PDB file of C-alpha atoms in Angstrom:
ATOM      1  CA  MET J1156       6.932  -3.113   1.007  1.00 76.00           C
ATOM      2  CA  GLN J1157       4.096  -5.436   0.044  1.00 82.00           C
ATOM      3  CA  LEU J1158       0.576  -4.152  -0.708  1.00 79.00           C
ATOM      4  CA  VAL J1159      -2.564  -6.152  -1.455  1.00 85.00           C
ATOM      5  CA  VAL J1160      -3.786  -4.876  -4.832  1.00 87.00           C
ATOM      6  CA  ALA J1161      -6.605  -7.320  -5.630  1.00 89.00           C
ATOM      7  CA  ARG J1162      -8.473 -10.462  -4.637  1.00 92.00           C
ATOM      8  CA  VAL J1163      -9.219 -13.140  -7.206  1.00 94.00           C
ATOM      9  CA  GLY J1164     -12.927 -13.819  -7.707  1.00 93.00           C
ATOM     10  CA  ARG J1165     -14.589 -16.572  -9.669  1.00 93.00           C
ATOM     11  CA  ALA J1166     -13.542 -18.022 -12.994  1.00 94.00           C
ATOM     12  CA  HIS J1167     -14.922 -16.357 -16.106  1.00 94.00           C
ATOM     13  CA  GLY J1168     -15.457 -18.569 -19.132  1.00 90.00           C
ATOM     14  CA  ILE J1169     -13.464 -21.689 -19.935  1.00 92.00           C
ATOM     15  CA  LYS J1170     -10.084 -20.246 -20.983  1.00 92.00           C
ATOM     16  CA  GLY J1171      -8.609 -19.409 -17.590  1.00 92.00           C
ATOM     17  CA  GLU J1172      -9.794 -15.850 -17.003  1.00 94.00           C
ATOM     18  CA  VAL J1173     -10.781 -14.725 -13.503  1.00 95.00           C
ATOM     19  CA  THR J1174     -12.669 -11.754 -12.138  1.00 93.00           C
ATOM     20  CA  VAL J1175     -10.772  -9.654  -9.628  1.00 92.00           C
ATOM     21  CA  GLU J1176     -11.843  -7.363  -6.819  1.00 89.00           C
ATOM     22  CA  VAL J1177      -9.490  -4.410  -7.296  1.00 86.00           C
ATOM     23  CA  ARG J1178      -7.978  -2.990  -4.091  1.00 80.00           C
ATOM     24  CA  THR J1179      -5.763  -0.301  -5.586  1.00 78.00           C
ATOM     25  CA  ASP J1180      -6.422   3.144  -7.019  1.00 72.00           C
ATOM     26  CA  GLU J1181      -3.859   2.398  -9.726  1.00 74.00           C
ATOM     27  CA  PRO J1182      -4.971  -0.855 -11.391  1.00 81.00           C
ATOM     28  CA  GLU J1183      -3.365   0.110 -14.708  1.00 80.00           C
ATOM     29  CA  LEU J1184      -0.001   0.343 -12.935  1.00 80.00           C
ATOM     30  CA  ARG J1185      -0.289  -2.648 -10.585  1.00 85.00           C
ATOM     31  CA  LEU J1186      -2.412  -5.065 -12.631  1.00 88.00           C
ATOM     32  CA  GLY J1187      -1.106  -4.615 -16.168  1.00 89.00           C
ATOM     33  CA  PRO J1188       0.194  -7.375 -18.473  1.00 92.00           C
ATOM     34  CA  GLY J1189       3.623  -8.568 -17.390  1.00 92.00           C
ATOM     35  CA  ALA J1190       3.147  -7.653 -13.711  1.00 91.00           C
ATOM     36  CA  VAL J1191       4.442 -10.339 -11.365  1.00 93.00           C
ATOM     37  CA  LEU J1192       2.416 -10.582  -8.171  1.00 94.00           C
ATOM     38  CA  LEU J1193       3.003 -12.443  -4.950  1.00 93.00           C
ATOM     39  CA  THR J1194       0.040 -14.274  -3.466  1.00 93.00           C
ATOM     40  CA  ASP J1195      -1.578 -15.075  -0.157  1.00 91.00           C
ATOM     41  CA  PRO J1196      -1.484 -18.008   0.278  1.00 92.00           C
ATOM     42  CA  ALA J1197       2.071 -18.018  -1.049  1.00 90.00           C
ATOM     43  CA  SER J1198       1.621 -21.523  -2.502  1.00 91.00           C
ATOM     44  CA  ALA J1199      -0.648 -20.101  -5.249  1.00 89.00           C
ATOM     45  CA  GLY J1200       2.029 -17.894  -6.781  1.00 83.00           C
ATOM     46  CA  PRO J1201       3.833 -15.912  -7.784  1.00 93.00           C
ATOM     47  CA  LEU J1202       1.505 -15.114 -10.674  1.00 95.00           C
ATOM     48  CA  THR J1203       2.370 -13.210 -13.851  1.00 94.00           C
ATOM     49  CA  ILE J1204      -0.466 -11.349 -15.556  1.00 94.00           C
ATOM     50  CA  GLU J1205      -0.759 -12.359 -19.205  1.00 94.00           C
ATOM     51  CA  THR J1206      -3.803 -10.306 -20.219  1.00 93.00           C
ATOM     52  CA  GLY J1207      -6.359  -8.016 -18.665  1.00 91.00           C
ATOM     53  CA  ARG J1208      -9.615  -6.498 -19.852  1.00 91.00           C
ATOM     54  CA  VAL J1209     -12.784  -4.932 -18.519  1.00 90.00           C
ATOM     55  CA  HIS J1210     -16.040  -6.821 -19.103  1.00 88.00           C
ATOM     56  CA  SER J1211     -19.387  -5.521 -17.796  1.00 87.00           C
ATOM     57  CA  GLY J1212     -17.596  -3.209 -15.380  1.00 84.00           C
ATOM     58  CA  ARG J1213     -15.374  -5.924 -13.888  1.00 88.00           C
ATOM     59  CA  LEU J1214     -11.676  -6.450 -14.441  1.00 90.00           C
ATOM     60  CA  LEU J1215     -10.829  -9.854 -15.907  1.00 93.00           C
ATOM     61  CA  LEU J1216      -7.267 -11.193 -15.736  1.00 94.00           C
ATOM     62  CA  ARG J1217      -5.552 -14.224 -17.242  1.00 94.00           C
ATOM     63  CA  PHE J1218      -2.340 -15.461 -15.636  1.00 95.00           C
ATOM     64  CA  GLU J1219       0.498 -17.244 -17.394  1.00 94.00           C
ATOM     65  CA  GLY J1220       0.053 -21.009 -17.073  1.00 93.00           C
ATOM     66  CA  VAL J1221      -3.646 -20.790 -16.161  1.00 93.00           C
ATOM     67  CA  ARG J1222      -5.434 -22.124 -19.239  1.00 93.00           C
ATOM     68  CA  ASP J1223      -8.773 -23.573 -18.136  1.00 93.00           C
ATOM     69  CA  ARG J1224     -11.700 -22.961 -15.824  1.00 94.00           C
ATOM     70  CA  THR J1225     -10.543 -25.518 -13.258  1.00 93.00           C
ATOM     71  CA  ALA J1226      -7.135 -23.864 -12.844  1.00 93.00           C
ATOM     72  CA  ALA J1227      -8.786 -20.426 -12.696  1.00 94.00           C
ATOM     73  CA  GLU J1228     -11.318 -21.567 -10.090  1.00 94.00           C
ATOM     74  CA  ALA J1229      -8.455 -22.927  -7.933  1.00 94.00           C
ATOM     75  CA  LEU J1230      -7.246 -19.307  -7.546  1.00 95.00           C
ATOM     76  CA  ARG J1231     -10.539 -18.070  -6.077  1.00 94.00           C
ATOM     77  CA  ASN J1232     -10.073 -15.796  -3.011  1.00 93.00           C
ATOM     78  CA  VAL J1233      -6.284 -15.611  -3.476  1.00 94.00           C
ATOM     79  CA  LEU J1234      -4.930 -12.175  -2.573  1.00 93.00           C
ATOM     80  CA  LEU J1235      -2.646 -10.546  -5.157  1.00 93.00           C
ATOM     81  CA  ILE J1236       0.270  -8.653  -3.635  1.00 91.00           C
ATOM     82  CA  ALA J1237       2.523  -6.113  -5.340  1.00 88.00           C
ATOM     83  CA  GLU J1238       6.018  -5.225  -4.179  1.00 85.00           C
ATOM     84  CA  VAL J1239       6.076  -1.424  -3.825  1.00 79.00           C
ATOM     85  CA  ASP J1240       8.931   0.961  -3.032  1.00 74.00           C
ATOM     86  CA  PRO J1241       8.004   2.446   0.393  1.00 69.00           C
ATOM     87  CA  THR J1242       9.105   5.916  -0.745  1.00 70.00           C
ATOM     88  CA  GLU J1243       6.838   5.822  -3.813  1.00 70.00           C
ATOM     89  CA  MET J1244       4.041   8.393  -3.776  1.00 69.00           C
ATOM     90  CA  PRO J1245       0.688   8.236  -5.612  1.00 68.00           C
ATOM     91  CA  GLU J1246       0.329  10.322  -8.761  1.00 67.00           C
ATOM     92  CA  GLU J1247      -2.248  12.746  -7.314  1.00 70.00           C
ATOM     93  CA  GLU J1248      -1.155  15.263  -4.678  1.00 72.00           C
ATOM     94  CA  ASP J1249      -3.990  14.523  -2.234  1.00 74.00           C
ATOM     95  CA  GLU J1250      -3.794  10.707  -2.484  1.00 77.00           C
ATOM     96  CA  TYR J1251      -2.026   8.412  -0.048  1.00 81.00           C
ATOM     97  CA  TYR J1252      -1.178   4.754   0.215  1.00 77.00           C
ATOM     98  CA  ASP J1253      -2.574   2.943   3.260  1.00 80.00           C
ATOM     99  CA  HIS J1254       0.922   2.277   4.634  1.00 79.00           C
ATOM    100  CA  GLN J1255       1.561   6.048   4.711  1.00 84.00           C
ATOM    101  CA  LEU J1256      -1.518   6.653   6.864  1.00 89.00           C
ATOM    102  CA  ILE J1257      -1.225   3.756   9.315  1.00 89.00           C
ATOM    103  CA  ASP J1258       0.235   4.892  12.678  1.00 92.00           C
ATOM    104  CA  LEU J1259      -0.394   8.606  12.039  1.00 94.00           C
ATOM    105  CA  ASP J1260      -1.445  10.542  15.145  1.00 95.00           C
ATOM    106  CA  VAL J1261      -4.955  11.967  14.833  1.00 95.00           C
ATOM    107  CA  VAL J1262      -5.318  15.417  16.379  1.00 94.00           C
ATOM    108  CA  LEU J1263      -7.749  18.318  16.423  1.00 93.00           C
ATOM    109  CA  ALA J1264      -6.666  21.674  14.968  1.00 89.00           C
ATOM    110  CA  ASP J1265      -5.793  22.882  18.481  1.00 91.00           C
ATOM    111  CA  GLY J1266      -3.454  19.895  18.961  1.00 89.00           C
ATOM    112  CA  THR J1267      -5.755  17.818  21.172  1.00 90.00           C
ATOM    113  CA  GLU J1268      -4.791  14.176  20.700  1.00 93.00           C
ATOM    114  CA  ILE J1269      -7.573  11.859  19.568  1.00 93.00           C
ATOM    115  CA  GLY J1270      -5.675   8.629  18.845  1.00 94.00           C
ATOM    116  CA  VAL J1271      -3.665   6.707  16.250  1.00 95.00           C
ATOM    117  CA  ILE J1272      -4.790   5.344  12.866  1.00 94.00           C
ATOM    118  CA  THR J1273      -4.567   1.552  13.060  1.00 93.00           C
ATOM    119  CA  GLU J1274      -6.440   0.586   9.888  1.00 89.00           C
ATOM    120  CA  ILE J1275      -8.003   2.010   6.737  1.00 87.00           C
ATOM    121  CA  SER J1276     -11.400   0.582   5.816  1.00 85.00           C
ATOM    122  CA  HIS J1277     -12.264   0.931   2.120  1.00 77.00           C
ATOM    123  CA  LEU J1278     -16.022   1.132   1.705  1.00 77.00           C
ATOM    124  CA  PRO J1279     -17.882   1.706  -1.571  1.00 73.00           C
ATOM    125  CA  SER J1280     -18.943   5.232  -0.600  1.00 79.00           C
ATOM    126  CA  GLN J1281     -15.781   6.419   1.194  1.00 83.00           C
ATOM    127  CA  ASP J1282     -12.742   5.351   3.149  1.00 86.00           C
ATOM    128  CA  LEU J1283     -12.697   5.286   6.948  1.00 90.00           C
ATOM    129  CA  PHE J1284      -9.833   5.724   9.372  1.00 92.00           C
ATOM    130  CA  ILE J1285     -10.047   3.228  12.227  1.00 92.00           C
ATOM    131  CA  VAL J1286      -8.513   5.142  15.136  1.00 94.00           C
ATOM    132  CA  GLU J1287      -7.444   3.642  18.444  1.00 94.00           C
ATOM    133  CA  ARG J1288      -7.982   6.099  21.281  1.00 92.00           C
ATOM    134  CA  PRO J1289      -5.654   6.269  24.295  1.00 92.00           C
ATOM    135  CA  ASP J1290      -8.220   4.348  26.395  1.00 91.00           C
ATOM    136  CA  GLY J1291      -8.148   1.455  23.882  1.00 90.00           C
ATOM    137  CA  THR J1292     -11.547   2.129  22.295  1.00 90.00           C
ATOM    138  CA  GLU J1293     -11.877   2.461  18.535  1.00 91.00           C
ATOM    139  CA  LEU J1294     -13.327   5.316  16.565  1.00 91.00           C
ATOM    140  CA  MET J1295     -14.248   5.513  12.867  1.00 92.00           C
ATOM    141  CA  ILE J1296     -13.494   8.750  11.052  1.00 93.00           C
ATOM    142  CA  PRO J1297     -14.613   9.279   7.445  1.00 93.00           C
ATOM    143  CA  PHE J1298     -11.626  10.180   5.254  1.00 92.00           C
ATOM    144  CA  VAL J1299     -13.287  13.171   3.590  1.00 91.00           C
ATOM    145  CA  GLY J1300     -11.928  16.695   3.146  1.00 89.00           C
ATOM    146  CA  GLU J1301     -14.594  18.284   5.353  1.00 92.00           C
ATOM    147  CA  ILE J1302     -13.424  16.229   8.342  1.00 92.00           C
ATOM    148  CA  VAL J1303      -9.765  15.348   7.651  1.00 93.00           C
ATOM    149  CA  THR J1304      -8.407  18.832   7.001  1.00 93.00           C
ATOM    150  CA  GLU J1305      -4.699  17.987   6.780  1.00 93.00           C
ATOM    151  CA  ILE J1306      -2.381  15.020   6.338  1.00 92.00           C
ATOM    152  CA  ASP J1307       1.171  15.878   7.379  1.00 91.00           C
ATOM    153  CA  LEU J1308       3.455  12.939   6.619  1.00 88.00           C
ATOM    154  CA  GLU J1309       6.562  14.750   7.903  1.00 88.00           C
ATOM    155  CA  GLU J1310       4.953  15.392  11.292  1.00 91.00           C
ATOM    156  CA  GLN J1311       3.194  11.983  11.145  1.00 93.00           C
ATOM    157  CA  ARG J1312      -0.249  13.390  11.922  1.00 94.00           C
ATOM    158  CA  ALA J1313      -3.751  13.762  10.539  1.00 94.00           C
ATOM    159  CA  VAL J1314      -5.625  16.898  11.597  1.00 95.00           C
ATOM    160  CA  ILE J1315      -9.386  16.564  11.862  1.00 94.00           C
ATOM    161  CA  ASP J1316     -12.327  18.936  12.299  1.00 92.00           C
ATOM    162  CA  PRO J1317     -15.061  16.519  13.385  1.00 91.00           C
ATOM    163  CA  PRO J1318     -18.747  17.385  13.396  1.00 90.00           C
ATOM    164  CA  PRO J1319     -20.495  17.253  16.791  1.00 87.00           C
ATOM    165  CA  GLY J1320     -20.936  13.695  18.019  1.00 84.00           C
ATOM    166  CA  LEU J1321     -18.263  12.061  15.843  1.00 85.00           C
ATOM    167  CA  ILE J1322     -15.586  11.726  18.527  1.00 81.00           C
ATOM    168  CA  ASP J1323     -17.698  12.084  21.665  1.00 74.00           C
ATOM    169  CA  ASP J1324     -21.216  11.488  22.886  1.00 55.00           C
ATOM    170  CA  ARG J1325     -21.991  15.167  23.386  1.00 48.00           C
ATOM    171  CA  ALA J1326     -23.713  15.706  20.047  1.00 47.00           C
ATOM    172  CA  GLU J1327     -25.492  18.999  19.553  1.00 51.00           C
ATOM    173  CA  VAL J1328     -29.160  18.293  19.018  1.00 51.00           C
ATOM    174  CA  VAL J1329     -31.003  20.828  16.925  1.00 54.00           C
ATOM    175  CA  SER J1330     -34.775  20.565  16.848  1.00 50.00           C
ATOM    176  CA  THR J1331     -37.228  22.488  14.725  1.00 55.00           C
ATOM    177  CA  ARG J1332     -40.078  21.359  16.944  1.00 56.00           C
ATOM    178  CA  ASP J1333     -41.547  23.928  19.281  1.00 53.00           C
ATOM    179  CA  ASP J1334     -41.718  22.337  22.711  1.00 52.00           C
ATOM    180  CA  GLY J1335     -43.619  25.316  24.231  1.00 51.00           C
ATOM    181  CA  PRO J1336     -47.267  25.316  25.235  1.00 51.00           C
ATOM    182  CA  ALA J1337     -49.904  25.076  22.525  1.00 49.00           C
ATOM    183  CA  GLU J1338     -51.240  28.368  21.227  1.00 50.00           C
ATOM    184  CA  SER J1339     -54.811  29.246  22.199  1.00 47.00           C
ATOM    185  CA  GLY J1340     -57.356  27.643  19.969  1.00 49.00           C
ATOM    186  CA  GLU J1341     -55.144  24.579  19.215  1.00 50.00           C
ATOM    187  CA  GLU J1342     -56.217  21.201  20.389  1.00 50.00           C
ATOM    188  CA  THR J1343     -53.901  19.290  22.669  1.00 48.00           C
ATOM    189  CA  THR J1344     -54.067  15.595  23.449  1.00 50.00           C
ATOM    190  CA  ALA J1345     -52.871  13.885  26.526  1.00 48.00           C
TER     191      ALA J1345
END
C-alpha cells in the first residue's frame, strides 16, 4: 500500500536541500537516510534520502543526485510516497493509519448509523473524519477521544458520542440570560 508521507517545499541553501511538509506521525521511520520514496508526479522519482536534519523547526532533506538549488527547486510540491505493508500497525496502541480508518462505518453507541468515513483531514489542531451520510451529505467529526469513543477495526466501525448539534441541527441552546419580565425598580427600554 502506498501512503503520502511528505510534500517537498522550497529549496534551502545552495547544496540541494529542501524543506518538507511532513504528513506522517513517524518521520524518523519513513523519512530517514536511505529511505527510497516514490513520487507524485512519478517522473520526479523515485528519490532516495541521503541526509535529513531539523533546522528552525522544519525538516530538511537532501536526496541522492540532487546537488544544487536549481535541482532542489525543481522538486517543489512533489509528493513523497512510502510503500507500506497494509497489515503494519502504528507503534502506539491508540494510533491508526488513514487507510485503516477510511470506509469505517460511523455509529452511535446505540448502533444508530451515521455514515461512512471517506476522508481524514489533518489540521494543525486536530484531525477530522469526513463522513458521508446515507443521504449523500458530508459531516465533519473531530477525531478526539471525547467524541470518537471507540475504533473497532475488526468490526470496521467507529463509535461516536457527539455533542448536541454536531450531527444534527437540533442543538441544545443553554442561555444564562433571564428572559422574564424586569424586576420592579429596573428600567426597561423599548
